[in-house]
mmCIF file of C-alpha atoms in Angstrom:
data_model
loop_
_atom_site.group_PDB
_atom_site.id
_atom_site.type_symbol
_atom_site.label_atom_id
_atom_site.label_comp_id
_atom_site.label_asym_id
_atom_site.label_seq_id
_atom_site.Cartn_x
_atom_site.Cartn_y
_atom_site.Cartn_z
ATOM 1 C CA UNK A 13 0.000 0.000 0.000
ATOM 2 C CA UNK A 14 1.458 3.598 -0.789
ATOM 3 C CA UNK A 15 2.058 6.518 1.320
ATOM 4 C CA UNK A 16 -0.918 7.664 -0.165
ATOM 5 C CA UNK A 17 -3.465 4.848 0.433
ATOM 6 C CA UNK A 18 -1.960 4.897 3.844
ATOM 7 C CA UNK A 19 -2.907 8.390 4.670
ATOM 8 C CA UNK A 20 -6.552 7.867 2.962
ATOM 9 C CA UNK A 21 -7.025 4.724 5.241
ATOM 10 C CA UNK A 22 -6.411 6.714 8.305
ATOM 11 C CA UNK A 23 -8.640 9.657 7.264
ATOM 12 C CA UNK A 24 -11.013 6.858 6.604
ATOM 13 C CA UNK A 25 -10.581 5.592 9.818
ATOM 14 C CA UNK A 26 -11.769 8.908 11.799
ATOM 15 C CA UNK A 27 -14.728 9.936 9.734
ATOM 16 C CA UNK A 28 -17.369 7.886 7.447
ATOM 17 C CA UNK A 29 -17.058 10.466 4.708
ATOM 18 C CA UNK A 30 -15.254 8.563 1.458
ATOM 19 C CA UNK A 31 -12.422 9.656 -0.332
ATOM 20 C CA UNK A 32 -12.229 9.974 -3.748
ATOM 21 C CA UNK A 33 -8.763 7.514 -4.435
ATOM 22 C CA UNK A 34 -7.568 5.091 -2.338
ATOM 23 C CA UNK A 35 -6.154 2.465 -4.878
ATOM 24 C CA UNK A 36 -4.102 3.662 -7.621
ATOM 25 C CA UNK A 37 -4.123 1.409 -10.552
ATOM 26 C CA UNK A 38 -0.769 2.652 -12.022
ATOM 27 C CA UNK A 39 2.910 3.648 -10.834
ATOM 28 C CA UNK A 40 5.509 4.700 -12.904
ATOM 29 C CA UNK A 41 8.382 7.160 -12.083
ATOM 30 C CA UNK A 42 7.885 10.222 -13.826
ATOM 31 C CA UNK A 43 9.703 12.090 -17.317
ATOM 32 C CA UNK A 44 8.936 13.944 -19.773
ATOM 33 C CA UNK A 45 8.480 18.199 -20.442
ATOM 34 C CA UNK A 46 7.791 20.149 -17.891
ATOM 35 C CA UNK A 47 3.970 22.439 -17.632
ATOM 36 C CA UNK A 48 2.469 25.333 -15.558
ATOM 37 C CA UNK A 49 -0.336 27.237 -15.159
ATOM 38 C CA UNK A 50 -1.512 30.224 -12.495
ATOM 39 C CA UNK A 51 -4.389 31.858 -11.335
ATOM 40 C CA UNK A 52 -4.630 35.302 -10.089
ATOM 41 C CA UNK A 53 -4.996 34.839 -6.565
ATOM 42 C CA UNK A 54 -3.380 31.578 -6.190
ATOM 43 C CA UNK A 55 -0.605 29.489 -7.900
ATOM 44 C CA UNK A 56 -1.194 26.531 -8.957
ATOM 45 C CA UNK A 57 2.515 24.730 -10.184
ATOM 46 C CA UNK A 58 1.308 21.915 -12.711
ATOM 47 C CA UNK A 59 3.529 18.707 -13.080
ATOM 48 C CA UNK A 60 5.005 16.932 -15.820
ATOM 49 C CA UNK A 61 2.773 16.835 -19.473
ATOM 50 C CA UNK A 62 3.177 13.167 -21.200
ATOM 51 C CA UNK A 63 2.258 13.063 -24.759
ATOM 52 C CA UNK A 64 1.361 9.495 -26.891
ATOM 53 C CA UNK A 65 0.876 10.436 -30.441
ATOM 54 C CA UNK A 66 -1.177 8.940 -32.411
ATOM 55 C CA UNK A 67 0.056 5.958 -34.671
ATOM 56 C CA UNK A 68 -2.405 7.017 -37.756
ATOM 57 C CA UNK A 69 -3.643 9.941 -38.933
ATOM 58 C CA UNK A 70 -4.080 12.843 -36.213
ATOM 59 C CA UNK A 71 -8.010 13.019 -36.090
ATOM 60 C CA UNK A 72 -8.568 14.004 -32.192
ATOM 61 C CA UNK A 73 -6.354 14.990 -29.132
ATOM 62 C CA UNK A 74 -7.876 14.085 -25.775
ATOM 63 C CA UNK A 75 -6.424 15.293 -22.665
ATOM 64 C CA UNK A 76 -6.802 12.247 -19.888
ATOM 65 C CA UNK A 77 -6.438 13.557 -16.030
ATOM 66 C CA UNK A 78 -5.207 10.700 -13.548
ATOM 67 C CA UNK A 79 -6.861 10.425 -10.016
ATOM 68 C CA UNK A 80 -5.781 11.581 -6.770
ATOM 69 C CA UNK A 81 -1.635 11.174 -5.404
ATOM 70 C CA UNK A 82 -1.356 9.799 -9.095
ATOM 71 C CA UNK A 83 0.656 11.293 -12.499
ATOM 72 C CA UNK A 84 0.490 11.800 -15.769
ATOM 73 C CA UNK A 85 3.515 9.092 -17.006
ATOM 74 C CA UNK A 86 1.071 6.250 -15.483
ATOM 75 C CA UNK A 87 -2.109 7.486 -17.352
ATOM 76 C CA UNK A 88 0.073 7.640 -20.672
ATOM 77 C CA UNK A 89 0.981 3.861 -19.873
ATOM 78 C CA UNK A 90 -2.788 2.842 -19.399
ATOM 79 C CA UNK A 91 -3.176 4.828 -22.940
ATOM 80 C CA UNK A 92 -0.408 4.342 -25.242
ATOM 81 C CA UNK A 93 -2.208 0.526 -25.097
ATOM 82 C CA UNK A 94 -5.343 1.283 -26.472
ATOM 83 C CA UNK A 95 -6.748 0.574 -29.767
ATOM 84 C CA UNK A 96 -7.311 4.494 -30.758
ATOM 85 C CA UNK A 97 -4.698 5.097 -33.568
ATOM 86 C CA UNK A 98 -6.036 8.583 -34.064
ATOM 87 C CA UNK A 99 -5.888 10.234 -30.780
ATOM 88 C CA UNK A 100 -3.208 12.220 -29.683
ATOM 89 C CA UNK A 101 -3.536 11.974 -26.041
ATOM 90 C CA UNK A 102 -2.419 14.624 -23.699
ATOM 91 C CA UNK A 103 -1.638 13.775 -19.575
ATOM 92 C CA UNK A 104 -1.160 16.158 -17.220
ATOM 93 C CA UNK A 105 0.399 15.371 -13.861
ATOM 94 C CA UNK A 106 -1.942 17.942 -11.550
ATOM 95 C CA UNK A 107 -0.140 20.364 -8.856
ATOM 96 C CA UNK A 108 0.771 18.956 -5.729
ATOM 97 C CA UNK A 109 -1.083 20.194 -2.879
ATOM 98 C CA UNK A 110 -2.602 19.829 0.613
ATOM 99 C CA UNK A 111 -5.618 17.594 0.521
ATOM 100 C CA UNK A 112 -8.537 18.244 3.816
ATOM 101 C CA UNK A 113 -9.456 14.895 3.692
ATOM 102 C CA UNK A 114 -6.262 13.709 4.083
ATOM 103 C CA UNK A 115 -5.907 16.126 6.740
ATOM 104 C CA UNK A 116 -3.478 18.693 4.592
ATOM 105 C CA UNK A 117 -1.334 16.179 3.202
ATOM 106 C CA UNK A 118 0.149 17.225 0.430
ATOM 107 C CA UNK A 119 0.078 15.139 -3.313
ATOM 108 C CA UNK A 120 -0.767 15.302 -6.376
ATOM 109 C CA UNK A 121 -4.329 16.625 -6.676
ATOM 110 C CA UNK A 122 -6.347 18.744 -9.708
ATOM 111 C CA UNK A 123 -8.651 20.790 -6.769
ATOM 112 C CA UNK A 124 -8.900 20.109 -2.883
ATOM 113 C CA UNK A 125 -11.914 18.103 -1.460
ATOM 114 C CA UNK A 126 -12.938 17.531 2.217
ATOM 115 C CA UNK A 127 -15.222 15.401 0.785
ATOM 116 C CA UNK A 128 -17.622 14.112 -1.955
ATOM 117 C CA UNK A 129 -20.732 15.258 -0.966
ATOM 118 C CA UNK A 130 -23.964 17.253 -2.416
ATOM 119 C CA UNK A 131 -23.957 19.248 0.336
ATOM 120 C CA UNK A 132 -19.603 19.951 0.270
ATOM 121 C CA UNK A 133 -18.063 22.940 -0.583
ATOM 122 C CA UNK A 134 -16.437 22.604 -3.553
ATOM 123 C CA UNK A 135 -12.867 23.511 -5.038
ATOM 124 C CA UNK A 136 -13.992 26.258 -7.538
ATOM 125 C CA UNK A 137 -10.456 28.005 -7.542
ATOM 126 C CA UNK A 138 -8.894 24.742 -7.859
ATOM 127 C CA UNK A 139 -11.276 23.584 -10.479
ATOM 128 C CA UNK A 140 -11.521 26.540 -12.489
ATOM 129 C CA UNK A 141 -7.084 26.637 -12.589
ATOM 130 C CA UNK A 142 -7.141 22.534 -13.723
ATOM 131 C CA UNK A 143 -9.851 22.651 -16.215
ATOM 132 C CA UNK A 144 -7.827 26.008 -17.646
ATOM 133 C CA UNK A 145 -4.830 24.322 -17.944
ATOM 134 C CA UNK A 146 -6.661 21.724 -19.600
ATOM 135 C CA UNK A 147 -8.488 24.313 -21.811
ATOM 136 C CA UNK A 148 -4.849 25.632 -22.641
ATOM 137 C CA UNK A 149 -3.135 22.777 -23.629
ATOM 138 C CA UNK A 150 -6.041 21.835 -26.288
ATOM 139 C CA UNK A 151 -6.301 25.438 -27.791
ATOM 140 C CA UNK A 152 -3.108 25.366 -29.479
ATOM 141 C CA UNK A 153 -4.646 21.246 -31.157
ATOM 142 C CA UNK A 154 -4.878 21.662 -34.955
ATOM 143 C CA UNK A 155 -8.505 23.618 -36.018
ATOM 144 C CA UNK A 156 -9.115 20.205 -37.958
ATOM 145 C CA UNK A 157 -8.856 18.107 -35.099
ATOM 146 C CA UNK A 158 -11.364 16.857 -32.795
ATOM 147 C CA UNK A 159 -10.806 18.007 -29.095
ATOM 148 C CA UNK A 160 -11.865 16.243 -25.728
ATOM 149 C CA UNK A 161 -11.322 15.242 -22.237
ATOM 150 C CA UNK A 162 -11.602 12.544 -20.101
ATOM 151 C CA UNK A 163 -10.083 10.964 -16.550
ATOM 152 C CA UNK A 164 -10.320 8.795 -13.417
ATOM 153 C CA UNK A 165 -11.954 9.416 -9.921
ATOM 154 C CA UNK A 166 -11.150 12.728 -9.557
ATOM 155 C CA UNK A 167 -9.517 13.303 -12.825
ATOM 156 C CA UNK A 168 -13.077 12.418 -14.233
ATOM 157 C CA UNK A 169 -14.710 14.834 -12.020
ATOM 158 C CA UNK A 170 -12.354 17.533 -13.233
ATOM 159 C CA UNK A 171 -13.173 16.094 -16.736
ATOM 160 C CA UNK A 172 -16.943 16.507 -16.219
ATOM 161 C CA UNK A 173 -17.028 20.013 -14.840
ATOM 162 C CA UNK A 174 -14.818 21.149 -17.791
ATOM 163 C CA UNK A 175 -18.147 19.814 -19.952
ATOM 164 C CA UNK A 176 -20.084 22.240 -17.549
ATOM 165 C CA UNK A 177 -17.578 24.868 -18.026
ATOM 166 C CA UNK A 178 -18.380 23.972 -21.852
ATOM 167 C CA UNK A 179 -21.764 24.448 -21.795
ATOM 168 C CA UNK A 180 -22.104 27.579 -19.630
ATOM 169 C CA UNK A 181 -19.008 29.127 -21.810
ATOM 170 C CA UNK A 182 -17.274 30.423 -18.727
ATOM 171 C CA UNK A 183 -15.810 29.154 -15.763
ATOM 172 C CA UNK A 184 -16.645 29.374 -12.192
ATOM 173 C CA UNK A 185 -15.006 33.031 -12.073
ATOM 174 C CA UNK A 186 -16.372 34.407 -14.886
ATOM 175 C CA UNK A 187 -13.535 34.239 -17.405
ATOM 176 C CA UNK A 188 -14.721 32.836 -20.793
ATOM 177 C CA UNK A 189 -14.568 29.111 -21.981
ATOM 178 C CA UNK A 190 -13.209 28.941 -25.494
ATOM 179 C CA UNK A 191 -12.685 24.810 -26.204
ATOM 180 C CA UNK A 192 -14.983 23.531 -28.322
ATOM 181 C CA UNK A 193 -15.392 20.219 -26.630
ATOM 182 C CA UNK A 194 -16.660 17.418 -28.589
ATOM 183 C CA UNK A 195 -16.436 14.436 -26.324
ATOM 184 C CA UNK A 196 -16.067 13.929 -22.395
ATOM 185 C CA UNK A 197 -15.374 10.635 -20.939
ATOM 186 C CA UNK A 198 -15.510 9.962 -16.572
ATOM 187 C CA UNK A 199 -14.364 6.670 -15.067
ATOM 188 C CA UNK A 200 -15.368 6.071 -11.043
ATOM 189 C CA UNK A 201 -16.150 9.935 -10.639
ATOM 190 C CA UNK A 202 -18.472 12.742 -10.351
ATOM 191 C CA UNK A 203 -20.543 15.953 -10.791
ATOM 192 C CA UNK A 204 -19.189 18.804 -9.190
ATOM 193 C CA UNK A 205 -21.710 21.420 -8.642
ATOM 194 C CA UNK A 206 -24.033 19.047 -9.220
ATOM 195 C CA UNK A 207 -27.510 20.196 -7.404
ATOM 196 C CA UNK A 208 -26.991 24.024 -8.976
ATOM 197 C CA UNK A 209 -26.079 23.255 -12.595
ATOM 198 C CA UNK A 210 -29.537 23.026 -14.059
ATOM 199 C CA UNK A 211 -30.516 26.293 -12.749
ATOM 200 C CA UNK A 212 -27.465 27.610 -14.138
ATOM 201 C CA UNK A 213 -27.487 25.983 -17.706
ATOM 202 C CA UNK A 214 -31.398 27.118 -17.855
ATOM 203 C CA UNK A 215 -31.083 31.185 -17.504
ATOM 204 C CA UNK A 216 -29.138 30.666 -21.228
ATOM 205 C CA UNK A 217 -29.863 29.838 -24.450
ATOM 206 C CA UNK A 218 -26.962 29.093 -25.709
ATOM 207 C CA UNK A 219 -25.827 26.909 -22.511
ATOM 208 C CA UNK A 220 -28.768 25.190 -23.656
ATOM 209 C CA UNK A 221 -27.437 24.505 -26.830
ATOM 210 C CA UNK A 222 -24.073 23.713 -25.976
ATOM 211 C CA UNK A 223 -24.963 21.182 -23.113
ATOM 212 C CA UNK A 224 -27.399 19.357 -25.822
ATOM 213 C CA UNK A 225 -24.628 19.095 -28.388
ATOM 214 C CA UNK A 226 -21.588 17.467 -25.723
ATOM 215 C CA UNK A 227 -21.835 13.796 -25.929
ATOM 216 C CA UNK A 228 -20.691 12.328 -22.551
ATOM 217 C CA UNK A 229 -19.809 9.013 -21.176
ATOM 218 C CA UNK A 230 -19.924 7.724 -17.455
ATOM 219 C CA UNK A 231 -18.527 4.595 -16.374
ATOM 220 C CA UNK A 232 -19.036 3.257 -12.864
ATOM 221 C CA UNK A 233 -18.416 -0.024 -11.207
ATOM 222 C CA UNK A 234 -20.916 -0.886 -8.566
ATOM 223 C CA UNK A 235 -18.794 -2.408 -5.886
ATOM 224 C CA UNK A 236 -16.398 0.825 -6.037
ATOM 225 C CA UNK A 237 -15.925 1.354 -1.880
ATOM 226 C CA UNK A 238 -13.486 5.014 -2.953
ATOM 227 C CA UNK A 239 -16.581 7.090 -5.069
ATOM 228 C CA UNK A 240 -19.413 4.983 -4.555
ATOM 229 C CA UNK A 241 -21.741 4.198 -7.475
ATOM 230 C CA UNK A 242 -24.996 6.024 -6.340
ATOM 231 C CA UNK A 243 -22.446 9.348 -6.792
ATOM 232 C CA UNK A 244 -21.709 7.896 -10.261
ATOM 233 C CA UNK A 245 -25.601 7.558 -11.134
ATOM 234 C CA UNK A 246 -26.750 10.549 -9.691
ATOM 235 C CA UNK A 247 -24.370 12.642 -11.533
ATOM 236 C CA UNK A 248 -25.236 10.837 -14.649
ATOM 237 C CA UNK A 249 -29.650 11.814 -13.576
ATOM 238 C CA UNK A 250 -28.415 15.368 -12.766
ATOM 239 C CA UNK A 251 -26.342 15.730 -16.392
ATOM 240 C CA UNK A 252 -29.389 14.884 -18.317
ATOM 241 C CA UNK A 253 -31.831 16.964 -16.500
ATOM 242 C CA UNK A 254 -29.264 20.204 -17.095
ATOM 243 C CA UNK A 255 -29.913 19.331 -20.585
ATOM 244 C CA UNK A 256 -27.037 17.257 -21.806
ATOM 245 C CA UNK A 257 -29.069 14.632 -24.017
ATOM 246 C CA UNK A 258 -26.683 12.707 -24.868
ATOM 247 C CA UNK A 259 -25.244 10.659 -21.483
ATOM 248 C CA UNK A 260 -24.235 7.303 -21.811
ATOM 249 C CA UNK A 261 -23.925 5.947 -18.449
ATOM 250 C CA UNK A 262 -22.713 2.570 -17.904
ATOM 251 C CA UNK A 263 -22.061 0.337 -14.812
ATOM 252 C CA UNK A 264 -19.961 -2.824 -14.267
ATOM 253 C CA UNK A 265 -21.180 -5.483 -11.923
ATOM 254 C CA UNK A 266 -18.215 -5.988 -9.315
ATOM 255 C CA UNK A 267 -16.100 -3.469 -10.197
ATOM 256 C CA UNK A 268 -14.051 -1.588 -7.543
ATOM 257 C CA UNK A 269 -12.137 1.737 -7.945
ATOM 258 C CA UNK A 270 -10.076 0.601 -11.154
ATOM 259 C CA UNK A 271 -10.412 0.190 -14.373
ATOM 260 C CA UNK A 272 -10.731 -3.105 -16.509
ATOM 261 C CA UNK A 273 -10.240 -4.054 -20.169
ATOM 262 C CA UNK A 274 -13.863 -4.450 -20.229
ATOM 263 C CA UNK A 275 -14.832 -0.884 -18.911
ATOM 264 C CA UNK A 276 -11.918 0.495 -21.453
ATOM 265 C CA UNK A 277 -12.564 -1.386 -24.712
ATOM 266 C CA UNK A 278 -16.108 0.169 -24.400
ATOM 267 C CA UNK A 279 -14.386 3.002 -23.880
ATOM 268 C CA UNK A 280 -12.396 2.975 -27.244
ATOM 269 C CA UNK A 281 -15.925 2.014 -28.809
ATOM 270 C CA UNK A 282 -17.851 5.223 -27.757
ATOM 271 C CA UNK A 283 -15.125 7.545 -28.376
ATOM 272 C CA UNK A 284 -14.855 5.968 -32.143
ATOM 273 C CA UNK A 285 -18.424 6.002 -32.758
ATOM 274 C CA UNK A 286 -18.618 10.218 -31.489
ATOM 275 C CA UNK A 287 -15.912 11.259 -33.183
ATOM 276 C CA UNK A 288 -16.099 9.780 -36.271
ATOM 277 C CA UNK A 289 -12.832 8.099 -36.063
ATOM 278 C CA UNK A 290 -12.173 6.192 -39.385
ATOM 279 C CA UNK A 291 -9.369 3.670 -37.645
ATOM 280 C CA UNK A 292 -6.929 4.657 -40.122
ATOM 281 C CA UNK A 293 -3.206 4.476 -39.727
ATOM 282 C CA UNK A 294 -2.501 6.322 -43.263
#
């Protein structure tokens, strides 16, 4: 068990909330170029960027955010093995920072969370600097290509509020969302925000618009003991009812808080069939 798992298991041990990561599937020492990104009343130092490029022709770049204490080298791993010739995938290691529910220790973490609750205060500061360093490293993609995001735990709940962020055209504090999504994918995570989106998405037209044109997948295993699978469903219900009409959510009888080649060859499937990837290596 890591330092981190060790820490969770403690935190665990004093309070019946759940964290979002206990198990990390992958571990691999980190290289590669170095990123960072600031806000203007905090700074947030980013970690290492990873890059796999696509094998075929370049048709979409997808930015994939690991889960809590974890980095971007051991998404890339999980990735480079996929069957997706035509991605370009992107992985950001998040800053490192103190965590509440692991009582303020510090690791590798895209917002803070005491947490995972409807009724939590959530990260907006922290949210709003990951998903804009997500935003940034897609804006400078090819105009041809096909941009989207997707993640684990709480990389997928980062993932999902950038779709928010999408739809709304602005983040939390106000400054303007300029991606043009087409695809976001969450594994084992959730909806941050979740019980004020609708009203938010509803006082716009164009939010409207946007949220209805943002396909979106949700995976969820129902034995996972880290983000439990009711948080999975619900933020699935509360997507749709926001107006994003096109949620896929799909669960995976015993599944914990990891991934399987199951969960991800389905994974491969969707994002082929919504982006219109031809499979291609030309």
């Amino acid at each position: 068990m890591d330092i981190v798992s060790r820490v969770l298991f403690a935190a665990l041990s004093q309070s019946s909330t759940k964290p979002p990561d206990t198990r990390m599937s992958y571990h691999h020492q980190q290289h590669g170029t170095s990123s960072g990104s600031r806000t203007a009343t905090r700074n947030f130092e980013f970690g290492r960027t990873h890059v796999v490029r696509p094998k075929g022709k370049h048709q979409a770049t997808i930015v994939w955010l690991h889960g809590l204490g974890d980095n971007g080298s051991s998404a890339s791993q999980l990735l480079e093995s996929l069957s997706l010739p035509n991605i370009k995938w992107i992985c950001p290691t998040a800053p490192t920072r103190p965590v509440a529910l692991l009582g303020g220790f510090r690791c590798s973490a895209w917002f803070d969370v005491g947490e995972i609750s409807e009724e939590g205060t959530d990260d907006w500061e922290g949210l709003d600097a990951s998903a804009a360093h997500v935003a940034n490293l897609l804006s400078t993609e090819p105009a041809d290509v096909k941009l989207g995001i997707g993640g684990f735990s709480m990389g997928a709940a980062t993932a999902i509020y950038s779709a928010t962020c999408f739809a709304l055209g602005k983040y939390a504090n106000g400054n303007p969302y300029t991606v043009n999504l087409r695809a976001v994918v969450g594994l084992s995570g959730w909806l941050p925000g979740a019980r004020v989106l609708r009203n938010k998405i509803e006082r716009s037209n164009e939010a409207i618009r946007r949220a209805a044109s943002l396909p979106i997948l949700l995976c969820h295993g129902n034995s996972d003991d880290v983000v439990p699978y009711n948080y999975g469903e619900k933020s699935s219900r509360y997507l749709v009812l926001a107006g994003f009409r096109t949620v896929a959510f799909k669960s995976y009888e015993g599944l914990g808080h990891f991934t399987v080649p199951r969960e991800m060859n389905e994974v491969c499937s969707w994002i082929s069939a919504r982006l219109g990837l031809d499979g291609s290596r030309s």
